[in-house]
mmCIF file of C-alpha atoms in Angstrom:
data_model
loop_
_atom_site.group_PDB
_atom_site.id
_atom_site.type_symbol
_atom_site.label_atom_id
_atom_site.label_comp_id
_atom_site.label_asym_id
_atom_site.label_seq_id
_atom_site.Cartn_x
_atom_site.Cartn_y
_atom_site.Cartn_z
ATOM 1 C CA MET Q 569 22.919 0.642 -29.179
ATOM 2 C CA SER Q 570 20.572 2.470 -26.672
ATOM 3 C CA PRO Q 571 21.696 2.201 -23.151
ATOM 4 C CA ARG Q 572 19.167 0.285 -20.858
ATOM 5 C CA PRO Q 573 18.183 1.143 -17.411
ATOM 6 C CA ALA Q 574 20.511 -0.344 -14.650
ATOM 7 C CA PHE Q 575 17.363 -1.080 -12.635
ATOM 8 C CA VAL Q 576 13.749 -0.757 -12.599
ATOM 9 C CA LEU Q 577 11.862 -0.923 -9.380
ATOM 10 C CA LEU Q 578 8.299 -1.393 -9.724
ATOM 11 C CA THR Q 579 5.868 -1.106 -6.673
ATOM 12 C CA ALA Q 580 1.997 -1.202 -6.688
ATOM 13 C CA MET Q 581 0.404 1.903 -5.773
ATOM 14 C CA LEU Q 582 -2.186 1.553 -2.965
ATOM 15 C CA LEU Q 583 -0.966 -1.639 -1.982
ATOM 16 C CA VAL Q 584 1.220 -2.520 1.080
ATOM 17 C CA ALA Q 585 3.439 -5.410 -0.115
ATOM 18 C CA GLY Q 586 4.619 -7.901 2.467
ATOM 19 C CA CYS Q 587 5.424 -11.475 3.004
ATOM 20 C CA VAL Q 588 3.650 -13.306 6.001
ATOM 21 C CA GLY Q 589 4.360 -16.916 7.004
ATOM 22 C CA SER Q 590 2.332 -19.543 8.465
ATOM 23 C CA PRO Q 591 0.881 -19.018 12.068
ATOM 24 C CA VAL Q 592 3.098 -20.492 14.844
ATOM 25 C CA GLU Q 593 1.098 -22.280 17.419
ATOM 26 C CA ASN Q 594 1.798 -22.690 20.977
ATOM 27 C CA THR Q 595 2.843 -26.101 22.072
ATOM 28 C CA GLY Q 596 1.810 -28.321 24.831
ATOM 29 C CA THR Q 597 -0.325 -31.291 25.552
ATOM 30 C CA SER Q 598 -3.561 -30.587 23.925
ATOM 31 C CA SER Q 599 -7.059 -31.804 23.175
ATOM 32 C CA PRO Q 600 -9.530 -30.674 20.838
ATOM 33 C CA ALA Q 601 -12.467 -28.432 22.036
ATOM 34 C CA THR Q 602 -15.333 -26.897 20.145
ATOM 35 C CA GLY Q 603 -16.322 -23.305 21.005
ATOM 36 C CA THR Q 604 -18.373 -20.655 19.345
ATOM 37 C CA THR Q 605 -16.991 -17.215 18.173
ATOM 38 C CA GLU Q 606 -18.661 -13.890 18.744
ATOM 39 C CA PHE Q 607 -20.435 -14.378 15.504
ATOM 40 C CA GLY Q 608 -22.044 -17.644 16.660
ATOM 41 C CA THR Q 609 -19.872 -19.715 14.157
ATOM 42 C CA PRO Q 610 -18.591 -23.179 15.371
ATOM 43 C CA LEU Q 611 -14.977 -22.872 15.869
ATOM 44 C CA THR Q 612 -12.469 -25.760 16.645
ATOM 45 C CA GLU Q 613 -9.717 -24.745 18.991
ATOM 46 C CA THR Q 614 -7.021 -26.557 21.097
ATOM 47 C CA THR Q 615 -6.808 -26.064 24.945
ATOM 48 C CA THR Q 616 -3.821 -27.065 26.992
ATOM 49 C CA GLN Q 617 -4.303 -28.856 30.486
ATOM 50 C CA GLN Q 618 -4.028 -25.469 31.993
ATOM 51 C CA GLU Q 619 -5.741 -22.973 29.382
ATOM 52 C CA SER Q 620 -3.286 -20.551 28.069
ATOM 53 C CA THR Q 621 -4.378 -16.966 27.869
ATOM 54 C CA LEU Q 622 -1.335 -15.838 25.824
ATOM 55 C CA PRO Q 623 -1.264 -15.519 21.999
ATOM 56 C CA SER Q 624 1.544 -17.208 19.984
ATOM 57 C CA GLY Q 625 4.692 -15.284 20.207
ATOM 58 C CA ILE Q 626 4.451 -14.673 23.886
ATOM 59 C CA SER Q 627 5.727 -17.095 26.455
ATOM 60 C CA ASP Q 628 4.461 -17.887 29.813
ATOM 61 C CA ASP Q 629 7.437 -16.197 31.358
ATOM 62 C CA GLY Q 630 6.956 -12.995 29.269
ATOM 63 C CA GLN Q 631 9.406 -13.619 26.576
ATOM 64 C CA ILE Q 632 8.297 -12.025 23.238
ATOM 65 C CA ASN Q 633 8.973 -13.463 19.734
ATOM 66 C CA SER Q 634 8.035 -10.629 17.297
ATOM 67 C CA SER Q 635 8.069 -12.905 14.359
ATOM 68 C CA ASN Q 636 5.641 -15.329 15.858
ATOM 69 C CA LEU Q 637 3.336 -12.456 16.776
ATOM 70 C CA LEU Q 638 3.453 -11.130 13.282
ATOM 71 C CA PHE Q 639 2.811 -14.652 11.731
ATOM 72 C CA ALA Q 640 -0.141 -15.047 14.040
ATOM 73 C CA HIS Q 641 -1.855 -11.665 13.337
ATOM 74 C CA GLU Q 642 -2.860 -12.106 9.671
ATOM 75 C CA PRO Q 643 -4.060 -15.563 9.588
ATOM 76 C CA ALA Q 644 -6.114 -14.920 12.791
ATOM 77 C CA LEU Q 645 -7.809 -11.908 11.212
ATOM 78 C CA SER Q 646 -8.780 -13.908 7.998
ATOM 79 C CA LYS Q 647 -11.349 -15.861 10.174
ATOM 80 C CA THR Q 648 -13.325 -12.776 11.352
ATOM 81 C CA GLY Q 649 -14.907 -9.596 10.202
ATOM 82 C CA TYR Q 650 -13.583 -6.463 11.432
ATOM 83 C CA GLU Q 651 -13.198 -2.583 10.989
ATOM 84 C CA PHE Q 652 -9.864 -0.701 11.283
ATOM 85 C CA GLU Q 653 -8.490 2.892 11.510
ATOM 86 C CA TYR Q 654 -4.924 3.909 11.067
ATOM 87 C CA ARG Q 655 -3.411 7.523 11.229
ATOM 88 C CA SER Q 656 0.240 8.762 10.826
ATOM 89 C CA VAL Q 657 1.346 12.425 11.582
ATOM 90 C CA SER Q 658 4.848 13.267 11.010
ATOM 91 C CA GLU Q 659 6.453 16.581 11.586
ATOM 92 C CA THR Q 660 9.710 17.965 10.684
ATOM 93 C CA ASP Q 661 11.491 20.814 12.492
ATOM 94 C CA GLY Q 662 8.259 21.673 14.576
ATOM 95 C CA GLU Q 663 6.028 21.908 11.436
ATOM 96 C CA LYS Q 664 3.442 19.467 10.409
ATOM 97 C CA ALA Q 665 4.619 17.754 7.049
ATOM 98 C CA THR Q 666 2.539 14.733 6.282
ATOM 99 C CA VAL Q 667 -0.715 12.987 7.380
ATOM 100 C CA VAL Q 668 -1.734 9.558 6.171
ATOM 101 C CA SER Q 669 -5.039 8.108 7.243
ATOM 102 C CA GLN Q 670 -6.486 4.749 6.285
ATOM 103 C CA TRP Q 671 -9.844 3.138 7.431
ATOM 104 C CA GLY Q 672 -11.992 0.208 6.135
ATOM 105 C CA THR Q 673 -14.003 -2.836 6.556
ATOM 106 C CA VAL Q 674 -13.088 -6.496 6.052
ATOM 107 C CA ALA Q 675 -15.737 -9.239 5.702
ATOM 108 C CA GLU Q 676 -15.191 -12.634 7.729
ATOM 109 C CA GLY Q 677 -12.955 -14.878 5.572
ATOM 110 C CA ARG Q 678 -11.578 -11.839 3.737
ATOM 111 C CA THR Q 679 -14.125 -12.686 1.097
ATOM 112 C CA SER Q 680 -14.660 -8.837 0.281
ATOM 113 C CA PHE Q 681 -13.281 -5.649 1.766
ATOM 114 C CA GLU Q 682 -12.687 -1.894 1.191
ATOM 115 C CA ARG Q 683 -10.113 0.638 2.319
ATOM 116 C CA TYR Q 684 -10.131 4.206 2.216
ATOM 117 C CA ALA Q 685 -6.861 6.321 2.111
ATOM 118 C CA GLU Q 686 -5.901 9.925 2.485
ATOM 119 C CA TYR Q 687 -2.416 11.522 1.945
ATOM 120 C CA ALA Q 688 -1.744 15.232 2.665
ATOM 121 C CA SER Q 689 1.537 16.906 2.617
ATOM 122 C CA ASP Q 690 2.153 20.510 3.559
ATOM 123 C CA SER Q 691 5.433 20.594 1.531
ATOM 124 C CA SER Q 692 3.479 20.129 -1.748
ATOM 125 C CA GLN Q 693 0.101 21.484 -0.716
ATOM 126 C CA LYS Q 694 -1.522 18.446 -2.501
ATOM 127 C CA ARG Q 695 -4.015 15.807 -1.438
ATOM 128 C CA TYR Q 696 -4.425 12.400 -2.472
ATOM 129 C CA GLN Q 697 -7.460 10.038 -1.794
ATOM 130 C CA ALA Q 698 -8.185 6.487 -2.753
ATOM 131 C CA HIS Q 699 -10.801 4.055 -2.312
ATOM 132 C CA LEU Q 700 -9.987 0.324 -2.800
ATOM 133 C CA TRP Q 701 -12.719 -2.712 -2.996
ATOM 134 C CA ALA Q 702 -11.807 -6.256 -3.581
ATOM 135 C CA ASN Q 703 -13.296 -9.590 -3.540
ATOM 136 C CA ASP Q 704 -12.042 -13.094 -4.585
ATOM 137 C CA THR Q 705 -12.100 -12.350 -8.231
ATOM 138 C CA VAL Q 706 -11.404 -8.532 -8.851
ATOM 139 C CA LEU Q 707 -9.881 -5.417 -7.407
ATOM 140 C CA LEU Q 708 -11.422 -1.964 -8.129
ATOM 141 C CA THR Q 709 -9.761 1.211 -7.238
ATOM 142 C CA LYS Q 710 -10.596 4.966 -7.407
ATOM 143 C CA GLN Q 711 -7.945 7.401 -6.999
ATOM 144 C CA ASP Q 712 -8.807 11.175 -6.434
ATOM 145 C CA THR Q 713 -6.066 13.746 -6.908
ATOM 146 C CA ASP Q 714 -6.160 17.529 -7.144
ATOM 147 C CA GLU Q 715 -6.418 17.229 -10.825
ATOM 148 C CA GLN Q 716 -8.836 14.285 -11.537
ATOM 149 C CA VAL Q 717 -10.572 11.180 -10.563
ATOM 150 C CA ARG Q 718 -9.363 7.772 -11.926
ATOM 151 C CA TYR Q 719 -10.722 4.371 -11.976
ATOM 152 C CA THR Q 720 -9.258 0.961 -12.433
ATOM 153 C CA GLU Q 721 -10.244 -2.629 -12.353
ATOM 154 C CA ARG Q 722 -7.621 -5.579 -12.014
ATOM 155 C CA MET Q 723 -8.461 -9.310 -12.014
ATOM 156 C CA GLN Q 724 -7.207 -11.197 -8.922
ATOM 157 C CA THR Q 725 -4.123 -13.267 -9.097
ATOM 158 C CA GLU Q 726 -2.447 -15.143 -6.341
ATOM 159 C CA PRO Q 727 0.456 -12.574 -5.939
ATOM 160 C CA LEU Q 728 -2.151 -9.819 -5.849
ATOM 161 C CA ARG Q 729 -4.267 -11.776 -3.320
ATOM 162 C CA HIS Q 730 -1.210 -11.984 -1.165
ATOM 163 C CA GLU Q 731 -0.475 -8.315 -1.335
ATOM 164 C CA LEU Q 732 -4.059 -7.380 -0.541
ATOM 165 C CA ALA Q 733 -4.055 -9.559 2.509
ATOM 166 C CA SER Q 734 -1.691 -7.215 4.261
ATOM 167 C CA VAL Q 735 -3.607 -4.045 3.398
ATOM 168 C CA GLY Q 736 -6.322 -4.231 5.949
ATOM 169 C CA THR Q 737 -3.978 -5.743 8.607
ATOM 170 C CA LEU Q 738 -1.157 -3.095 8.085
ATOM 171 C CA THR Q 739 1.267 -6.016 8.246
ATOM 172 C CA ARG Q 740 4.346 -3.904 6.999
ATOM 173 C CA ILE Q 741 3.795 -1.045 9.496
ATOM 174 C CA LEU Q 742 3.082 -3.685 12.406
ATOM 175 C CA GLU Q 743 6.406 -5.359 11.344
ATOM 176 C CA ALA Q 744 8.171 -2.074 11.562
ATOM 177 C CA ILE Q 745 6.735 -1.195 15.020
ATOM 178 C CA LEU Q 746 7.367 -4.784 16.536
ATOM 179 C CA GLY Q 747 11.057 -4.591 15.283
ATOM 180 C CA SER Q 748 11.639 -0.984 16.597
ATOM 181 C CA GLY Q 749 11.302 -1.251 20.326
ATOM 182 C CA GLU Q 750 12.282 -3.373 23.422
ATOM 183 C CA PHE Q 751 8.759 -4.766 24.128
ATOM 184 C CA GLU Q 752 7.777 -6.384 27.530
ATOM 185 C CA VAL Q 753 4.325 -7.488 28.922
ATOM 186 C CA VAL Q 754 2.963 -4.760 31.236
ATOM 187 C CA ASN Q 755 -0.853 -5.864 31.482
ATOM 188 C CA THR Q 756 -3.224 -8.832 30.936
ATOM 189 C CA ASP Q 757 -6.979 -8.262 30.932
ATOM 190 C CA ARG Q 758 -10.048 -10.109 29.580
ATOM 191 C CA SER Q 759 -12.962 -8.804 27.221
ATOM 192 C CA ASP Q 760 -15.524 -10.678 25.322
ATOM 193 C CA GLY Q 761 -14.007 -14.007 26.151
ATOM 194 C CA GLN Q 762 -10.588 -13.034 25.043
ATOM 195 C CA SER Q 763 -7.449 -12.148 26.853
ATOM 196 C CA LEU Q 764 -5.930 -8.808 25.939
ATOM 197 C CA VAL Q 765 -2.240 -8.531 26.548
ATOM 198 C CA THR Q 766 -0.518 -5.106 26.625
ATOM 199 C CA LEU Q 767 3.020 -4.831 25.383
ATOM 200 C CA SER Q 768 5.062 -1.558 25.906
ATOM 201 C CA ALA Q 769 8.473 -0.376 24.918
ATOM 202 C CA THR Q 770 10.332 2.883 25.793
ATOM 203 C CA GLU Q 771 13.487 2.131 24.283
ATOM 204 C CA PRO Q 772 14.306 1.526 20.522
ATOM 205 C CA THR Q 773 16.157 -1.524 19.547
ATOM 206 C CA ASP Q 774 18.144 0.217 16.702
ATOM 207 C CA GLU Q 775 18.661 4.043 16.545
ATOM 208 C CA THR Q 776 20.007 3.918 13.078
ATOM 209 C CA GLN Q 777 16.249 3.647 11.889
ATOM 210 C CA PHE Q 778 15.616 7.106 13.762
ATOM 211 C CA GLU Q 779 18.706 9.030 14.283
ATOM 212 C CA ASN Q 780 19.305 10.809 17.582
ATOM 213 C CA VAL Q 781 16.214 9.503 19.268
ATOM 214 C CA THR Q 782 15.177 11.759 22.364
ATOM 215 C CA ASN Q 783 11.702 10.051 23.033
ATOM 216 C CA PHE Q 784 10.294 6.623 22.277
ATOM 217 C CA ASP Q 785 6.990 5.214 23.303
ATOM 218 C CA ALA Q 786 5.174 2.282 21.779
ATOM 219 C CA THR Q 787 2.278 0.056 22.840
ATOM 220 C CA LEU Q 788 0.448 -2.694 21.346
ATOM 221 C CA VAL Q 789 -2.603 -4.668 22.602
ATOM 222 C CA VAL Q 790 -2.930 -8.425 21.316
ATOM 223 C CA ASP Q 791 -5.697 -10.789 21.954
ATOM 224 C CA SER Q 792 -5.177 -14.530 22.806
ATOM 225 C CA SER Q 793 -5.953 -15.327 19.133
ATOM 226 C CA GLY Q 794 -3.021 -13.410 17.968
ATOM 227 C CA ARG Q 795 -4.860 -10.298 16.472
ATOM 228 C CA VAL Q 796 -3.235 -7.008 17.177
ATOM 229 C CA ARG Q 797 -6.307 -4.883 18.530
ATOM 230 C CA GLU Q 798 -4.538 -1.501 18.682
ATOM 231 C CA PHE Q 799 -1.158 0.035 18.541
ATOM 232 C CA HIS Q 800 0.289 3.414 19.107
ATOM 233 C CA ARG Q 801 3.924 4.623 18.689
ATOM 234 C CA THR Q 802 5.500 7.973 19.303
ATOM 235 C CA VAL Q 803 9.105 8.696 18.188
ATOM 236 C CA GLU Q 804 11.037 12.035 18.577
ATOM 237 C CA THR Q 805 14.383 13.065 17.421
ATOM 238 C CA ASP Q 806 16.272 16.260 17.386
ATOM 239 C CA ARG Q 807 14.587 17.060 14.125
ATOM 240 C CA MET Q 808 11.324 15.111 13.753
ATOM 241 C CA ARG Q 809 8.326 13.704 15.437
ATOM 242 C CA LEU Q 810 6.205 10.743 14.428
ATOM 243 C CA GLU Q 811 2.820 9.670 15.751
ATOM 244 C CA GLN Q 812 1.189 6.328 14.683
ATOM 245 C CA ASP Q 813 -2.255 5.096 15.816
ATOM 246 C CA PHE Q 814 -4.112 1.908 14.920
ATOM 247 C CA GLU Q 815 -7.352 0.403 16.258
ATOM 248 C CA LEU Q 816 -9.304 -2.606 15.106
ATOM 249 C CA THR Q 817 -12.825 -3.596 16.102
ATOM 250 C CA LEU Q 818 -14.288 -7.070 15.568
ATOM 251 C CA THR Q 819 -17.723 -7.084 13.707
ATOM 252 C CA ALA Q 820 -20.201 -9.584 12.323
ATOM 253 C CA VAL Q 821 -19.913 -8.385 8.705
ATOM 254 C CA THR Q 822 -19.929 -11.195 6.214
ATOM 255 C CA SER Q 823 -19.928 -9.191 3.054
ATOM 256 C CA VAL Q 824 -18.923 -5.746 2.004
ATOM 257 C CA GLU Q 825 -20.947 -4.157 -0.704
ATOM 258 C CA ARG Q 826 -19.409 -2.978 -4.058
ATOM 259 C CA PRO Q 827 -18.979 0.823 -4.249
ATOM 260 C CA GLU Q 828 -21.411 3.029 -6.193
ATOM 261 C CA TRP Q 829 -18.436 3.752 -8.810
ATOM 262 C CA ALA Q 830 -17.893 0.030 -9.635
ATOM 263 C CA GLU Q 831 -19.243 0.183 -13.159
ATOM 264 C CA LYS Q 832 -16.840 3.120 -13.831
ATOM 265 C CA ALA Q 833 -13.940 1.008 -12.897
ATOM 266 C CA ARG Q 834 -15.153 -2.004 -14.900
ATOM 267 C CA ALA Q 835 -15.510 0.362 -17.982
ATOM 268 C CA ALA Q 836 -11.725 0.867 -17.804
ATOM 269 C CA THR Q 837 -9.652 -0.749 -20.570
ATOM 270 C CA ALA Q 838 -7.519 -3.560 -19.473
ATOM 271 C CA ALA Q 839 -4.176 -3.067 -21.139
ATOM 272 C CA ASN Q 840 -0.691 -3.802 -19.861
ATOM 273 C CA ILE Q 841 1.471 -0.881 -20.766
ATOM 274 C CA GLU Q 842 5.157 -1.273 -20.008
ATOM 275 C CA VAL Q 843 7.419 1.758 -19.607
ATOM 276 C CA GLU Q 844 11.203 1.991 -20.277
ATOM 277 C CA THR Q 845 13.465 4.935 -20.409
ATOM 278 C CA THR Q 846 16.555 5.736 -22.518
ATOM 279 C CA LYS Q 847 18.812 8.839 -22.509
ATOM 280 C CA HIS Q 848 16.291 10.788 -24.932
ATOM 281 C CA ALA Q 849 12.880 8.999 -24.705
ATOM 282 C CA ILE Q 850 10.244 7.459 -22.471
ATOM 283 C CA GLU Q 851 9.147 4.371 -24.291
ATOM 284 C CA LEU Q 852 5.607 2.797 -23.966
ATOM 285 C CA GLU Q 853 5.094 -0.892 -25.022
ATOM 286 C CA HIS Q 854 1.670 -2.231 -25.186
ATOM 287 C CA ALA Q 855 2.618 -5.762 -23.783
ATOM 288 C CA GLY Q 856 -0.896 -7.328 -23.877
ATOM 289 C CA GLY Q 857 -4.677 -6.878 -23.270
ATOM 290 C CA GLU Q 858 -7.130 -4.607 -24.997
ATOM 291 C CA THR Q 859 -6.349 -2.102 -27.763
ATOM 292 C CA LEU Q 860 -6.319 1.322 -26.547
ATOM 293 C CA SER Q 861 -8.543 3.423 -29.079
ATOM 294 C CA ALA Q 862 -7.713 6.581 -30.651
ATOM 295 C CA GLY Q 863 -8.428 9.476 -28.336
ATOM 296 C CA SER Q 864 -6.741 7.833 -25.324
ATOM 297 C CA THR Q 865 -4.265 10.085 -23.733
ATOM 298 C CA VAL Q 866 -0.897 10.135 -21.948
ATOM 299 C CA ARG Q 867 -0.573 12.752 -19.043
ATOM 300 C CA ILE Q 868 2.946 13.637 -18.066
ATOM 301 C CA GLU Q 869 4.365 16.144 -15.492
ATOM 302 C CA HIS Q 870 8.013 17.278 -15.238
ATOM 303 C CA ASP Q 871 9.770 20.224 -13.838
ATOM 304 C CA GLY Q 872 6.308 21.643 -12.658
ATOM 305 C CA LYS Q 873 4.746 21.603 -16.078
ATOM 306 C CA THR Q 874 1.886 19.244 -17.057
ATOM 307 C CA HIS Q 875 1.243 18.085 -20.664
ATOM 308 C CA VAL Q 876 -1.440 15.857 -22.156
ATOM 309 C CA ARG Q 877 -0.773 14.093 -25.447
ATOM 310 C CA GLU Q 878 -3.540 12.188 -27.441
ATOM 311 C CA PHE Q 879 -3.403 8.946 -29.444
ATOM 312 C CA ASP Q 880 -4.170 9.858 -32.981
ATOM 313 C CA ARG Q 881 -4.678 6.123 -33.724
ATOM 314 C CA PRO Q 882 -5.340 2.906 -31.857
ATOM 315 C CA PHE Q 883 -2.450 1.551 -29.736
ATOM 316 C CA LYS Q 884 -2.252 -2.240 -30.255
ATOM 317 C CA PRO Q 885 -0.643 -5.186 -28.465
ATOM 318 C CA GLY Q 886 2.957 -5.401 -29.660
ATOM 319 C CA GLU Q 887 3.312 -1.792 -30.455
ATOM 320 C CA ARG Q 888 5.573 0.938 -29.100
ATOM 321 C CA LEU Q 889 5.337 4.660 -28.755
ATOM 322 C CA TYR Q 890 7.907 7.242 -27.849
ATOM 323 C CA ILE Q 891 7.671 10.363 -25.724
ATOM 324 C CA TYR Q 892 10.546 12.881 -26.187
ATOM 325 C CA TYR Q 893 11.183 16.486 -25.360
ATOM 326 C CA PRO Q 894 12.537 18.689 -28.373
ATOM 327 C CA ALA Q 895 15.746 20.481 -27.668
ATOM 328 C CA ASP Q 896 14.019 23.800 -28.424
ATOM 329 C CA GLY Q 897 12.018 23.599 -25.178
ATOM 330 C CA SER Q 898 8.645 23.132 -26.854
ATOM 331 C CA ALA Q 899 6.165 20.623 -25.497
ATOM 332 C CA PRO Q 900 6.824 16.889 -25.486
ATOM 333 C CA VAL Q 901 6.029 14.812 -28.477
ATOM 334 C CA LEU Q 902 4.149 11.469 -28.551
ATOM 335 C CA ALA Q 903 5.278 9.593 -31.682
ATOM 336 C CA ALA Q 904 5.300 6.102 -33.262
ATOM 337 C CA GLU Q 905 8.886 6.463 -34.072
ATOM 338 C CA PRO Q 906 12.170 7.537 -32.210
ATOM 339 C CA ALA Q 907 12.943 11.354 -32.534
ATOM 340 C CA ALA Q 908 14.444 12.394 -35.761
ATOM 341 C CA VAL Q 909 15.444 15.895 -34.210
ATOM 342 C CA ALA Q 910 17.610 17.227 -31.464
ATOM 343 C CA VAL Q 911 16.060 16.327 -28.097
ATOM 344 C CA GLU Q 912 16.635 16.912 -24.436
ATOM 345 C CA ARG Q 913 17.975 14.279 -22.162
ATOM 346 C CA ILE Q 914 15.497 12.304 -19.867
ATOM 347 C CA ASP Q 915 16.586 13.142 -16.537
ATOM 348 C CA GLY Q 916 14.838 13.891 -13.244
ATOM 349 C CA SER Q 917 11.447 13.063 -12.032
ATOM 350 C CA TYR Q 918 8.406 12.327 -14.150
ATOM 351 C CA SER Q 919 4.762 11.773 -13.233
ATOM 352 C CA MET Q 920 2.932 9.952 -16.022
ATOM 353 C CA ALA Q 921 -0.544 8.295 -16.386
ATOM 354 C CA VAL Q 922 -2.043 6.666 -19.429
ATOM 355 C CA LEU Q 923 -5.868 7.105 -19.628
ATOM 356 C CA ASP Q 924 -8.372 5.458 -22.081
ATOM 357 C CA SER Q 925 -10.763 7.252 -24.370
ATOM 358 C CA ASN Q 926 -13.342 7.426 -21.615
ATOM 359 C CA GLY Q 927 -10.976 9.072 -19.174
ATOM 360 C CA ASN Q 928 -10.283 5.797 -17.118
ATOM 361 C CA THR Q 929 -6.708 5.300 -15.903
ATOM 362 C CA VAL Q 930 -5.067 2.350 -17.695
ATOM 363 C CA THR Q 931 -1.638 2.705 -15.689
ATOM 364 C CA ALA Q 932 -0.134 5.602 -13.627
ATOM 365 C CA MET Q 933 3.363 5.695 -12.172
ATOM 366 C CA GLY Q 934 6.176 8.101 -11.194
ATOM 367 C CA LEU Q 935 9.691 7.787 -12.803
ATOM 368 C CA GLY Q 936 13.002 8.897 -11.448
ATOM 369 C CA VAL Q 937 15.807 8.952 -14.096
ATOM 370 C CA GLY Q 938 19.483 9.623 -13.513
ATOM 371 C CA HIS Q 939 22.763 9.112 -15.485
ATOM 372 C CA SER Q 940 26.245 8.192 -14.570
ATOM 373 C CA ASP Q 941 29.132 7.329 -17.080
ATOM 374 C CA GLY Q 942 26.827 6.692 -19.924
ATOM 375 C CA THR Q 943 24.497 4.410 -18.066
ATOM 376 C CA ASP Q 944 20.767 5.140 -17.242
ATOM 377 C CA SER Q 945 19.517 4.584 -13.782
ATOM 378 C CA SER Q 946 15.807 4.721 -13.402
ATOM 379 C CA SER Q 947 13.037 3.848 -10.948
ATOM 380 C CA GLU Q 948 9.363 3.377 -11.348
ATOM 381 C CA SER Q 949 6.331 3.277 -8.901
ATOM 382 C CA SER Q 950 2.764 2.749 -10.020
#
C-alpha cells in the first residue's frame, strides 16, 4: 500500500484568508437619525444623547479593544467606495530582501473591485505580478512571472466571497499590527464630517513574534465609522528591519470595469485538478469540471531545473496521471500508469502548473515533500 501524506495544507494564491466577525456597536441611549454620506446616499445612523466621535473598539476613557476595532473595519468599508495602497519592505542583515506592494479600487458595496500586487525578492532575483478582478459572480486573475503570463477564472462561492472581502481591507495584516503593539490614543481630529483618531504604540506586546526587538513604532488612524484610513509600522531587531505602510482614500466609485484581458481568463478551461504525492510519484487527479484536451501541459520545476510535459490524449474527469523521475537522472515522465522502472524519491520543493492547450493556467501550486520513518509529509500552496 502506498503511503499517503501525513497532512496537506492548501492555501489560495493571491487571496488573504481571514475570518472577520460582525461589527460591535457602541452602546448607550440612542435614537435614529438620517444623514448623508459623502457620496450623497441616504444613511441611517444612531446617535447618543452626547454624540460619540469614537469608533467601535475605543471607549471614552481611551481603552482600546483591538478585536472590536478589527470587527468594525471591514463591514464599514463594505458601505463605501475606496482606493488603497500598501507597501512592505523587509531587510535582513542590512540588505533589502523582499518588497511587496498592493494597490487597488473597491466599488461601493463591494459589488466589484480590482487589486494589483507585486512581489520582488533580492534573494531569488525574481519578480511576481498579479492583477485580480472580481464581482458578485466571478473572480478573474492574471499572474505574470519571469517565465510567462497566466490567466484564470473562478466562479464565486460563499467561502471565496469571504476570502475576497479581506483582500482590499488587508484584514489579516491589520489584525497582526493591532495585536503587535501596546496602542494608546494620542490624537483626535476631524475631516469631512468624520472624527479621525490616531493610535500609537512604541512597545511590542509580544517579542516572540519579533525576537530581540530594538525599535518598535506603529501608528494607526481610524475614523469614527471604524475604517482604518492608514497605518504604519516599523520593527527593528538585531538582524532585520520591517517597514509597512497602508493608506485608504474614500471615493464615489460605484463600479470597477473589467480588465482588458478578461476574455483570456474566461477562455481558460475550468477543471478541478487535485494533487497528491507518494514516495515515488506526484499524482494528478481530475476531480471534476471540463476535460483537458490533448496538447495541455504540465510545467514542473525542481532542483533548479524546469521541464514541460504535454498531454498526448484528453485528461477526463475521474482519470489520474502520474509524474515520476527515472532513477537514471533523465527528465520526468508524465504517464497514465505508475512507474514500471526504478525511479527517484519525491523529496524537497517542487513548483508545478497545469495549463490548458491555449496556455491558460488551470491550477498552479508549490509542493514541499519530506519523509520520516516511512511516512510522507507534504504541503501545498496554490
